[in-house]
PDB file of C-alpha atoms in Angstrom:
ATOM      1  CA  UNK A   1     -78.059   3.439 -54.822  1.00 69.00           C
ATOM      2  CA  UNK A   2     -76.052   0.529 -54.884  1.00 77.00           C
ATOM      3  CA  UNK A   3     -75.669   0.835 -58.689  1.00 79.00           C
ATOM      4  CA  UNK A   4     -74.583   4.257 -58.651  1.00 75.00           C
ATOM      5  CA  UNK A   5     -72.004   3.585 -56.108  1.00 80.00           C
ATOM      6  CA  UNK A   6     -70.564   0.755 -57.804  1.00 85.00           C
ATOM      7  CA  UNK A   7     -70.695   1.847 -61.501  1.00 84.00           C
ATOM      8  CA  UNK A   8     -69.253   5.529 -61.410  1.00 82.00           C
ATOM      9  CA  UNK A   9     -68.985   6.301 -65.209  1.00 89.00           C
ATOM     10  CA  UNK A  10     -72.057   6.694 -67.305  1.00 88.00           C
ATOM     11  CA  UNK A  11     -73.345   3.370 -68.341  1.00 89.00           C
ATOM     12  CA  UNK A  12     -76.049   1.369 -70.207  1.00 91.00           C
ATOM     13  CA  UNK A  13     -77.975  -0.025 -67.710  1.00 90.00           C
ATOM     14  CA  UNK A  14     -80.634  -2.875 -68.051  1.00 93.00           C
ATOM     15  CA  UNK A  15     -83.170  -2.785 -65.016  1.00 91.00           C
ATOM     16  CA  UNK A  16     -85.132  -6.345 -65.379  1.00 93.00           C
ATOM     17  CA  UNK A  17     -87.892  -6.516 -62.915  1.00 91.00           C
ATOM     18  CA  UNK A  18     -91.702  -7.395 -62.763  1.00 91.00           C
ATOM     19  CA  UNK A  19     -91.775  -3.939 -60.895  1.00 87.00           C
ATOM     20  CA  UNK A  20     -93.874  -5.184 -58.164  1.00 84.00           C
ATOM     21  CA  UNK A  21     -91.921  -3.722 -55.253  1.00 77.00           C
ATOM     22  CA  UNK A  22     -93.727  -0.366 -54.223  1.00 70.00           C
ATOM     23  CA  UNK A  23     -90.517   1.705 -53.835  1.00 74.00           C
ATOM     24  CA  UNK A  24     -88.544   1.192 -57.263  1.00 75.00           C
ATOM     25  CA  UNK A  25     -89.491   4.943 -58.663  1.00 78.00           C
ATOM     26  CA  UNK A  26     -86.775   6.691 -56.419  1.00 79.00           C
ATOM     27  CA  UNK A  27     -84.187   4.055 -57.777  1.00 79.00           C
ATOM     28  CA  UNK A  28     -84.936   4.495 -60.991  1.00 81.00           C
ATOM     29  CA  UNK A  29     -85.113   8.280 -61.007  1.00 81.00           C
ATOM     30  CA  UNK A  30     -81.533   8.434 -59.472  1.00 80.00           C
ATOM     31  CA  UNK A  31     -80.271   6.074 -62.051  1.00 84.00           C
ATOM     32  CA  UNK A  32     -82.008   7.395 -64.850  1.00 82.00           C
ATOM     33  CA  UNK A  33     -80.303  10.728 -64.295  1.00 84.00           C
ATOM     34  CA  UNK A  34     -77.026   9.232 -64.214  1.00 86.00           C
ATOM     35  CA  UNK A  35     -77.250   6.413 -66.823  1.00 89.00           C
ATOM     36  CA  UNK A  36     -78.945   5.377 -69.827  1.00 91.00           C
ATOM     37  CA  UNK A  37     -81.522   2.781 -68.458  1.00 91.00           C
ATOM     38  CA  UNK A  38     -83.367   0.504 -69.970  1.00 94.00           C
ATOM     39  CA  UNK A  39     -86.356  -1.144 -68.233  1.00 94.00           C
ATOM     40  CA  UNK A  40     -87.345  -4.642 -69.241  1.00 96.00           C
ATOM     41  CA  UNK A  41     -90.922  -5.309 -67.117  1.00 95.00           C
ATOM     42  CA  UNK A  42     -91.435  -8.861 -67.013  1.00 96.00           C
ATOM     43  CA  UNK A  43     -95.379  -9.634 -66.824  1.00 94.00           C
ATOM     44  CA  UNK A  44     -96.811 -13.053 -66.252  1.00 93.00           C
ATOM     45  CA  UNK A  45    -100.375 -12.937 -67.105  1.00 88.00           C
ATOM     46  CA  UNK A  46    -101.529 -15.019 -63.850  1.00 86.00           C
ATOM     47  CA  UNK A  47    -100.370 -12.168 -61.759  1.00 86.00           C
ATOM     48  CA  UNK A  48    -102.525  -9.708 -63.781  1.00 88.00           C
ATOM     49  CA  UNK A  49    -105.896 -11.449 -63.842  1.00 89.00           C
ATOM     50  CA  UNK A  50    -107.525 -12.810 -60.744  1.00 89.00           C
ATOM     51  CA  UNK A  51    -109.243 -16.289 -61.597  1.00 90.00           C
ATOM     52  CA  UNK A  52    -112.923 -16.782 -60.816  1.00 93.00           C
ATOM     53  CA  UNK A  53    -111.895 -19.950 -58.419  1.00 94.00           C
ATOM     54  CA  UNK A  54    -113.784 -18.955 -55.167  1.00 95.00           C
ATOM     55  CA  UNK A  55    -112.008 -18.690 -51.742  1.00 96.00           C
ATOM     56  CA  UNK A  56    -108.126 -18.369 -51.805  1.00 93.00           C
ATOM     57  CA  UNK A  57    -105.615 -17.278 -49.357  1.00 94.00           C
ATOM     58  CA  UNK A  58    -102.789 -15.147 -50.756  1.00 88.00           C
ATOM     59  CA  UNK A  59     -99.187 -14.761 -49.322  1.00 92.00           C
ATOM     60  CA  UNK A  60     -96.744 -12.078 -49.758  1.00 86.00           C
ATOM     61  CA  UNK A  61     -93.473 -13.807 -50.609  1.00 83.00           C
ATOM     62  CA  UNK A  62     -91.505 -11.294 -48.962  1.00 82.00           C
ATOM     63  CA  UNK A  63     -93.174 -10.741 -45.984  1.00 90.00           C
ATOM     64  CA  UNK A  64     -95.095 -13.576 -45.237  1.00 92.00           C
ATOM     65  CA  UNK A  65     -98.641 -11.662 -44.515  1.00 95.00           C
ATOM     66  CA  UNK A  66    -101.757 -13.602 -45.876  1.00 96.00           C
ATOM     67  CA  UNK A  67    -104.876 -12.560 -46.764  1.00 93.00           C
ATOM     68  CA  UNK A  68    -108.182 -14.341 -47.831  1.00 95.00           C
ATOM     69  CA  UNK A  69    -110.363 -13.163 -50.639  1.00 93.00           C
ATOM     70  CA  UNK A  70    -113.235 -14.536 -52.494  1.00 96.00           C
ATOM     71  CA  UNK A  71    -112.276 -14.561 -56.199  1.00 94.00           C
ATOM     72  CA  UNK A  72    -115.898 -15.508 -57.460  1.00 96.00           C
ATOM     73  CA  UNK A  73    -116.872 -11.838 -56.442  1.00 95.00           C
ATOM     74  CA  UNK A  74    -117.196  -9.489 -59.513  1.00 94.00           C
ATOM     75  CA  UNK A  75    -116.283  -6.552 -57.476  1.00 96.00           C
ATOM     76  CA  UNK A  76    -112.996  -8.428 -56.126  1.00 94.00           C
ATOM     77  CA  UNK A  77    -111.762  -9.142 -59.478  1.00 93.00           C
ATOM     78  CA  UNK A  78    -112.564  -5.479 -60.711  1.00 94.00           C
ATOM     79  CA  UNK A  79    -110.704  -3.954 -57.999  1.00 94.00           C
ATOM     80  CA  UNK A  80    -107.684  -6.461 -58.611  1.00 93.00           C
ATOM     81  CA  UNK A  81    -107.705  -5.410 -62.214  1.00 94.00           C
ATOM     82  CA  UNK A  82    -107.930  -1.843 -61.284  1.00 96.00           C
ATOM     83  CA  UNK A  83    -104.928  -1.961 -59.114  1.00 93.00           C
ATOM     84  CA  UNK A  84    -103.040  -3.917 -61.798  1.00 92.00           C
ATOM     85  CA  UNK A  85    -103.686  -1.368 -64.120  1.00 94.00           C
ATOM     86  CA  UNK A  86    -102.932   1.740 -61.577  1.00 93.00           C
ATOM     87  CA  UNK A  87     -99.469   0.148 -60.935  1.00 90.00           C
ATOM     88  CA  UNK A  88     -98.872  -0.282 -64.648  1.00 91.00           C
ATOM     89  CA  UNK A  89    -100.155   3.237 -65.491  1.00 93.00           C
ATOM     90  CA  UNK A  90     -97.628   4.703 -62.415  1.00 90.00           C
ATOM     91  CA  UNK A  91     -94.745   2.539 -63.697  1.00 91.00           C
ATOM     92  CA  UNK A  92     -95.264   4.190 -67.232  1.00 92.00           C
ATOM     93  CA  UNK A  93     -95.399   7.632 -65.600  1.00 92.00           C
ATOM     94  CA  UNK A  94     -92.111   6.907 -63.913  1.00 90.00           C
ATOM     95  CA  UNK A  95     -90.277   5.713 -66.717  1.00 92.00           C
ATOM     96  CA  UNK A  96     -91.482   8.677 -69.003  1.00 91.00           C
ATOM     97  CA  UNK A  97     -90.811  11.335 -66.655  1.00 90.00           C
ATOM     98  CA  UNK A  98     -87.322  10.071 -66.006  1.00 89.00           C
ATOM     99  CA  UNK A  99     -86.437   9.404 -69.929  1.00 89.00           C
ATOM    100  CA  UNK A 100     -86.178   5.499 -69.418  1.00 93.00           C
ATOM    101  CA  UNK A 101     -86.699   3.388 -72.244  1.00 94.00           C
ATOM    102  CA  UNK A 102     -88.989   0.308 -71.197  1.00 95.00           C
ATOM    103  CA  UNK A 103     -90.010  -2.911 -73.040  1.00 96.00           C
ATOM    104  CA  UNK A 104     -92.473  -5.411 -71.313  1.00 96.00           C
ATOM    105  CA  UNK A 105     -91.884  -8.875 -72.210  1.00 97.00           C
ATOM    106  CA  UNK A 106     -94.480 -11.824 -71.376  1.00 95.00           C
ATOM    107  CA  UNK A 107     -93.314 -14.929 -69.315  1.00 95.00           C
ATOM    108  CA  UNK A 108     -94.000 -18.215 -71.515  1.00 93.00           C
ATOM    109  CA  UNK A 109     -93.569 -16.123 -74.858  1.00 95.00           C
ATOM    110  CA  UNK A 110     -90.657 -15.886 -77.108  1.00 96.00           C
ATOM    111  CA  UNK A 111     -89.161 -12.666 -76.251  1.00 96.00           C
ATOM    112  CA  UNK A 112     -86.609 -12.514 -79.008  1.00 96.00           C
ATOM    113  CA  UNK A 113     -88.765 -10.685 -81.656  1.00 96.00           C
ATOM    114  CA  UNK A 114     -90.013  -7.919 -79.165  1.00 96.00           C
ATOM    115  CA  UNK A 115     -86.476  -7.455 -78.108  1.00 96.00           C
ATOM    116  CA  UNK A 116     -85.132  -7.302 -81.841  1.00 96.00           C
ATOM    117  CA  UNK A 117     -88.186  -4.787 -82.338  1.00 96.00           C
ATOM    118  CA  UNK A 118     -87.474  -2.576 -79.310  1.00 96.00           C
ATOM    119  CA  UNK A 119     -83.486  -2.016 -80.202  1.00 94.00           C
ATOM    120  CA  UNK A 120     -84.599  -1.362 -83.854  1.00 95.00           C
ATOM    121  CA  UNK A 121     -86.807   1.481 -82.737  1.00 93.00           C
ATOM    122  CA  UNK A 122     -84.503   2.688 -80.237  1.00 92.00           C
ATOM    123  CA  UNK A 123     -81.725   2.684 -82.600  1.00 90.00           C
ATOM    124  CA  UNK A 124     -83.483   4.652 -85.232  1.00 90.00           C
ATOM    125  CA  UNK A 125     -84.775   7.063 -82.388  1.00 87.00           C
ATOM    126  CA  UNK A 126     -81.302   7.719 -80.899  1.00 82.00           C
ATOM    127  CA  UNK A 127     -78.968   6.832 -83.746  1.00 76.00           C
ATOM    128  CA  UNK A 128     -75.984   4.884 -83.784  1.00 60.00           C
ATOM    129  CA  UNK A 129     -73.387   5.949 -81.124  1.00 53.00           C
TER     130      UNK A 129
END
């Protein structure tokens, strides 16, 4: 909403996020209709795999809510992985549905080769403007 209020003409918009917030899809849909949006998904493997280290307390950084889980339990780790894959699948659907180009970058890895490749492919697909 903020973007569309301050940028009134069509623009190339880079949406850089880990996409963990649950309500990003509406903002992407609205922005994608008005602008050429490129989603840059920042991924951290430590947020995608639950380590087998026993009982831990997790805290939501935004709300402060806490929950204790047993990471030694295979079912818990499997449910966590299913949730991660579900969020990633939903993100991919939202981006495709709104014709938004996307690239995923890993923290701790060199991002330049991935960005070069992404923009070369994008240039071939849409042509030079």
